[in-house]
Structure formats: structure tokens, C-alpha cells
């Protein structure tokens, strides 16, 4: 869909304003027309995007539209159940998942989708409080939820659960599946910067980086899948990229992008993982993001723009540790001068491979940032000396 933005009018704008008003982000008296995307509406959209961990641009694209649609529902306003083939989605589902996670029940990621895992968690809760374990969250289940507090204390239960799963899977990369997602592609080149007779595009550079990363990981015994080729006809939506990773049963998902800004002084690397405004996060995704960020900064010298939690579809819908890496600003002469150099992209690859390997190492075997020799992983696989 074409993003709805400032200056637009019509029924869709009226619907957007109605949701924003229900969330107390917009006053009904902001303008003479209920169907006008005015300055106050843009400010409200930005505030909504900020609160939901979305890209803050003041426009309502497909992702923001879905988030607004989900925000209509408050927990307790309707009965929640596992519907097939189209599951129930909404802010009420996410609130339920977060509540159950706080109590120690395993809903998986708080993705606002009432799927099988959420239904099973609800049934487990119902069984333990003496209700019929049908996996449906109706008035009686809501009443029980309101009466009970946290079940697990002394740490985040989801963190403990995910960390234990990583620990039990072993330290080696051999046999794991990694999905690499070169951003954009097809009709969406991403950030585009003319540079004299040359024209640098985010899509082309990130596919080259992904191909280099694919080769290095494959040499370390990893099964690798890219989400697109070098010149696809169309750009695969983020939802489809996430579903592809899920269908492959991937162990890790890595999305590669460059950033861009009107100010050429903006520069640096940032890494994103799934997380919401109230602290719910993908524990392993957060750990991987931190490792990736520190390794890249240490090995390349890019400015450290830190890690950040976001609720983008790409991170919310993937069921494995997932990160999106913005490996510099293509609009920055400094960053661009580095990114266009093949040797620099090889350094980025080494940093990412080192981070993925370190995620699987137990604490007692972890190594200082920037010290892991990635070539040793390849040599160990070639010699058949894989450490387990």
C-alpha cells in the first residue's frame, strides 16, 4: 500500500484518526475535518510508532497500519481462541502473551498472534488454576489472570528458557541453519547514493555482503539460505522473509541493511532485536545483537550507535534469534568509503561470524570481543576437528 501521509484525506485517514483518538494520542478537536491527515495527526502517528517500536516517520505504511488495527483491541474486550486458518491478532493478544510470560508460561515470542503455542500456554494456566483447559481466554480465565501475580521471580523466565535452549544445543556451528536477508531488492533499491560516475545502492551492496557471509558460514559447516538473489523482480515483504525463515526451521536470522540520512555527518553501525516498549524482548536476539554490535565496532572502527529493541514485523514474526544490522550510513562519505571496499566488507563478515559463534559458547569458554579467529573455525571443519 502507498503510505498515508500528511496532507492526505479520505475514509482511511478518518479510521486512523479514530484509533489514535481511542488511544488518547489525538484530540477530536485538532482540526475542522475528521478525514484530514493534519499536523496533529502526524504527531500522533509518530508518538504511536515510537510507543510500538516501529520506524518513526509520521506516515502510515503497511506495518504501521497493521499495528493500528491491532491496537483497537484491549485485553478482556473479546474472547481469544486459536482460530484456523487465520489466527486472531491484536494488542490484546500481545498483552495476554506478555502477562503469561511474566508468570512463567511459555507462549514463545509475544508476537500478538494467538497461535498454537499461546493456546497451549493458556490451557496450562487454566489447568493449574482449576479451569477447563480449553486454551480459550474468556471471562473466567481473565478473572483468574487478574487475581494472580508473577509465578517466576528472580529473573526473566523467557530469558532463562531461551538461554537454556541455546546452552543445550551445544557450542558448534556445524549443522545449524542460518537465514541471511539482504535488505530491499527488486523495485526497492533502498538507500541510493550517486558518487561521481558511480551509483551505490543499498540492495546491491547488501547482497554482496550477504554472499560473502554465506560463503564464510558455509565453510564453518553452516547451512545457509539467502532470502533473495542479486536481481529479484520484486521486493519480498518483511512478513514473507520472516515466514521463509520459520519454514526453514532456521537457528539464526540476520538481516543486512545500510542506513541513510539527509545529514551526511550521520554515521555508524546499529543492531536491532525484537523488543517492546514495556521490556518484553527476545532474550537470545538481544544477546546476539549485543555480540554483533561489539564485534563490528571492535573489528571495523565504525561509530557505535548501540543496540535497540524494535517490534518490526521482521523481528517480531521470526521464531529464532533474529537481528537487523544497519552496517553504516551509505549517505556518509566516511562510511560509504569503507562500505564500497571489498576488504572492509570481509571485516564485517568476520565480525558477524564471530558473534554467531560466541552466542553458542558457554560463558566459561567465551572469548574477548575481537579476539576470535574466524579462520580457525573453517580450518577445524576442514580437518574434521569440530569441538563439541
mmCIF file of C-alpha atoms in Angstrom, residues 247-387:
data_model
loop_
_atom_site.group_PDB
_atom_site.id
_atom_site.type_symbol
_atom_site.label_atom_id
_atom_site.label_comp_id
_atom_site.label_asym_id
_atom_site.label_seq_id
_atom_site.Cartn_x
_atom_site.Cartn_y
_atom_site.Cartn_z
ATOM 1 C CA UNK A 247 9.524 -22.569 7.370
ATOM 2 C CA UNK A 248 13.212 -23.490 7.103
ATOM 3 C CA UNK A 249 13.471 -24.017 10.848
ATOM 4 C CA UNK A 250 16.355 -21.548 10.970
ATOM 5 C CA UNK A 251 18.524 -21.306 14.074
ATOM 6 C CA UNK A 252 19.522 -17.684 13.385
ATOM 7 C CA UNK A 253 18.148 -14.888 11.178
ATOM 8 C CA UNK A 254 20.388 -11.996 10.088
ATOM 9 C CA UNK A 255 19.028 -9.048 8.093
ATOM 10 C CA UNK A 256 21.566 -6.726 6.467
ATOM 11 C CA UNK A 257 20.903 -3.053 5.701
ATOM 12 C CA UNK A 258 22.616 0.292 5.395
ATOM 13 C CA UNK A 259 21.135 3.458 6.838
ATOM 14 C CA UNK A 260 20.682 6.872 5.257
ATOM 15 C CA UNK A 261 20.114 10.433 6.447
ATOM 16 C CA UNK A 262 19.777 13.910 4.974
ATOM 17 C CA UNK A 263 22.727 14.992 7.125
ATOM 18 C CA UNK A 264 25.917 13.458 5.677
ATOM 19 C CA UNK A 265 27.549 13.677 9.110
ATOM 20 C CA UNK A 266 25.302 10.841 10.357
ATOM 21 C CA UNK A 267 27.394 7.667 10.526
ATOM 22 C CA UNK A 268 27.891 4.424 12.422
ATOM 23 C CA UNK A 269 26.554 0.903 12.927
ATOM 24 C CA UNK A 270 23.452 -0.098 14.897
ATOM 25 C CA UNK A 271 21.935 -3.514 15.561
ATOM 26 C CA UNK A 272 18.272 -4.217 16.300
ATOM 27 C CA UNK A 273 16.494 -7.088 18.053
ATOM 28 C CA UNK A 274 12.868 -7.764 18.931
ATOM 29 C CA UNK A 275 11.533 -5.909 21.945
ATOM 30 C CA UNK A 276 8.538 -3.886 23.103
ATOM 31 C CA UNK A 277 8.081 -0.652 24.998
ATOM 32 C CA UNK A 278 7.406 -2.437 28.302
ATOM 33 C CA UNK A 279 10.581 -4.513 28.401
ATOM 34 C CA UNK A 280 9.459 -7.773 26.777
ATOM 35 C CA UNK A 281 12.251 -8.906 24.499
ATOM 36 C CA UNK A 282 13.724 -11.839 22.627
ATOM 37 C CA UNK A 283 16.420 -12.863 25.089
ATOM 38 C CA UNK A 284 18.666 -14.625 22.582
ATOM 39 C CA UNK A 285 18.011 -11.970 19.956
ATOM 40 C CA UNK A 286 19.105 -9.304 22.421
ATOM 41 C CA UNK A 287 22.269 -11.259 23.240
ATOM 42 C CA UNK A 288 23.100 -11.822 19.562
ATOM 43 C CA UNK A 289 22.531 -8.133 18.804
ATOM 44 C CA UNK A 290 24.967 -7.144 21.550
ATOM 45 C CA UNK A 291 27.619 -9.563 20.320
ATOM 46 C CA UNK A 292 27.218 -8.434 16.687
ATOM 47 C CA UNK A 293 27.402 -4.769 17.637
ATOM 48 C CA UNK A 294 30.519 -5.142 19.782
ATOM 49 C CA UNK A 295 32.333 -7.358 17.259
ATOM 50 C CA UNK A 296 31.663 -4.984 14.346
ATOM 51 C CA UNK A 297 32.742 -1.910 16.298
ATOM 52 C CA UNK A 298 35.906 -3.630 17.528
ATOM 53 C CA UNK A 299 36.918 -5.016 14.124
ATOM 54 C CA UNK A 300 35.948 -2.127 11.833
ATOM 55 C CA UNK A 301 36.126 1.089 13.823
ATOM 56 C CA UNK A 302 32.599 2.132 12.792
ATOM 57 C CA UNK A 303 30.928 4.541 15.207
ATOM 58 C CA UNK A 304 28.967 2.679 17.875
ATOM 59 C CA UNK A 305 25.256 3.558 17.563
ATOM 60 C CA UNK A 306 24.413 0.779 20.038
ATOM 61 C CA UNK A 307 21.676 -1.871 20.037
ATOM 62 C CA UNK A 308 17.960 -1.142 20.081
ATOM 63 C CA UNK A 309 14.724 -3.052 20.642
ATOM 64 C CA UNK A 310 12.165 -2.812 17.835
ATOM 65 C CA UNK A 311 8.857 -4.519 17.081
ATOM 66 C CA UNK A 312 9.257 -4.585 13.304
ATOM 67 C CA UNK A 313 7.467 -7.474 11.584
ATOM 68 C CA UNK A 314 10.822 -8.890 10.522
ATOM 69 C CA UNK A 315 11.908 -9.270 14.157
ATOM 70 C CA UNK A 316 8.513 -9.912 15.743
ATOM 71 C CA UNK A 317 7.413 -12.764 13.494
ATOM 72 C CA UNK A 318 10.659 -14.755 13.317
ATOM 73 C CA UNK A 319 10.750 -17.620 15.826
ATOM 74 C CA UNK A 320 14.545 -17.756 16.213
ATOM 75 C CA UNK A 321 17.231 -15.290 17.390
ATOM 76 C CA UNK A 322 16.903 -12.500 14.814
ATOM 77 C CA UNK A 323 18.786 -9.260 14.283
ATOM 78 C CA UNK A 324 18.766 -6.456 11.759
ATOM 79 C CA UNK A 325 22.152 -4.801 11.274
ATOM 80 C CA UNK A 326 22.485 -1.287 9.833
ATOM 81 C CA UNK A 327 26.135 -1.543 8.804
ATOM 82 C CA UNK A 328 26.819 2.164 8.381
ATOM 83 C CA UNK A 329 25.273 5.131 6.587
ATOM 84 C CA UNK A 330 25.547 4.984 2.822
ATOM 85 C CA UNK A 331 24.889 8.747 2.819
ATOM 86 C CA UNK A 332 28.006 9.337 4.933
ATOM 87 C CA UNK A 333 31.152 9.899 2.833
ATOM 88 C CA UNK A 334 33.183 8.254 5.616
ATOM 89 C CA UNK A 335 31.019 5.137 5.971
ATOM 90 C CA UNK A 336 30.454 4.876 2.215
ATOM 91 C CA UNK A 337 34.175 4.983 1.543
ATOM 92 C CA UNK A 338 34.537 1.941 3.787
ATOM 93 C CA UNK A 339 31.466 0.009 2.635
ATOM 94 C CA UNK A 340 32.418 0.083 -1.045
ATOM 95 C CA UNK A 341 35.740 -1.600 -0.263
ATOM 96 C CA UNK A 342 35.585 -5.422 -0.538
ATOM 97 C CA UNK A 343 38.176 -5.869 2.226
ATOM 98 C CA UNK A 344 36.046 -3.833 4.600
ATOM 99 C CA UNK A 345 33.014 -5.983 3.829
ATOM 100 C CA UNK A 346 35.159 -9.019 4.632
ATOM 101 C CA UNK A 347 35.840 -7.481 8.058
ATOM 102 C CA UNK A 348 32.102 -7.111 8.582
ATOM 103 C CA UNK A 349 31.650 -10.770 7.673
ATOM 104 C CA UNK A 350 34.301 -11.882 10.164
ATOM 105 C CA UNK A 351 32.632 -9.831 12.890
ATOM 106 C CA UNK A 352 29.191 -11.332 12.248
ATOM 107 C CA UNK A 353 30.512 -14.913 12.095
ATOM 108 C CA UNK A 354 32.418 -14.380 15.342
ATOM 109 C CA UNK A 355 29.266 -13.051 17.006
ATOM 110 C CA UNK A 356 27.162 -16.019 15.892
ATOM 111 C CA UNK A 357 29.790 -18.454 17.162
ATOM 112 C CA UNK A 358 30.114 -16.656 20.503
ATOM 113 C CA UNK A 359 26.347 -16.822 21.042
ATOM 114 C CA UNK A 360 26.637 -20.611 21.293
ATOM 115 C CA UNK A 361 29.736 -20.689 23.510
ATOM 116 C CA UNK A 362 29.097 -21.255 27.227
ATOM 117 C CA UNK A 363 30.177 -18.415 29.484
ATOM 118 C CA UNK A 364 33.278 -20.238 30.683
ATOM 119 C CA UNK A 365 34.505 -20.676 27.091
ATOM 120 C CA UNK A 366 33.644 -17.226 25.736
ATOM 121 C CA UNK A 367 36.476 -15.036 24.441
ATOM 122 C CA UNK A 368 37.144 -11.294 24.492
ATOM 123 C CA UNK A 369 35.499 -9.201 21.786
ATOM 124 C CA UNK A 370 37.541 -9.046 18.600
ATOM 125 C CA UNK A 371 39.828 -11.956 19.517
ATOM 126 C CA UNK A 372 38.083 -14.936 17.895
ATOM 127 C CA UNK A 373 39.965 -16.070 14.777
ATOM 128 C CA UNK A 374 37.193 -16.951 12.331
ATOM 129 C CA UNK A 375 39.614 -18.749 10.007
ATOM 130 C CA UNK A 376 40.170 -21.343 12.751
ATOM 131 C CA UNK A 377 36.517 -22.344 12.552
ATOM 132 C CA UNK A 378 36.890 -23.131 8.852
ATOM 133 C CA UNK A 379 40.149 -24.987 9.422
ATOM 134 C CA UNK A 380 38.598 -27.087 12.188
ATOM 135 C CA UNK A 381 35.719 -28.118 9.928
ATOM 136 C CA UNK A 382 38.063 -28.948 7.071
ATOM 137 C CA UNK A 383 40.186 -31.115 9.365
ATOM 138 C CA UNK A 384 37.144 -32.725 10.954
ATOM 139 C CA UNK A 385 38.164 -31.423 14.367
ATOM 140 C CA UNK A 386 34.859 -29.915 15.356
ATOM 141 C CA UNK A 387 34.703 -29.047 19.054
#
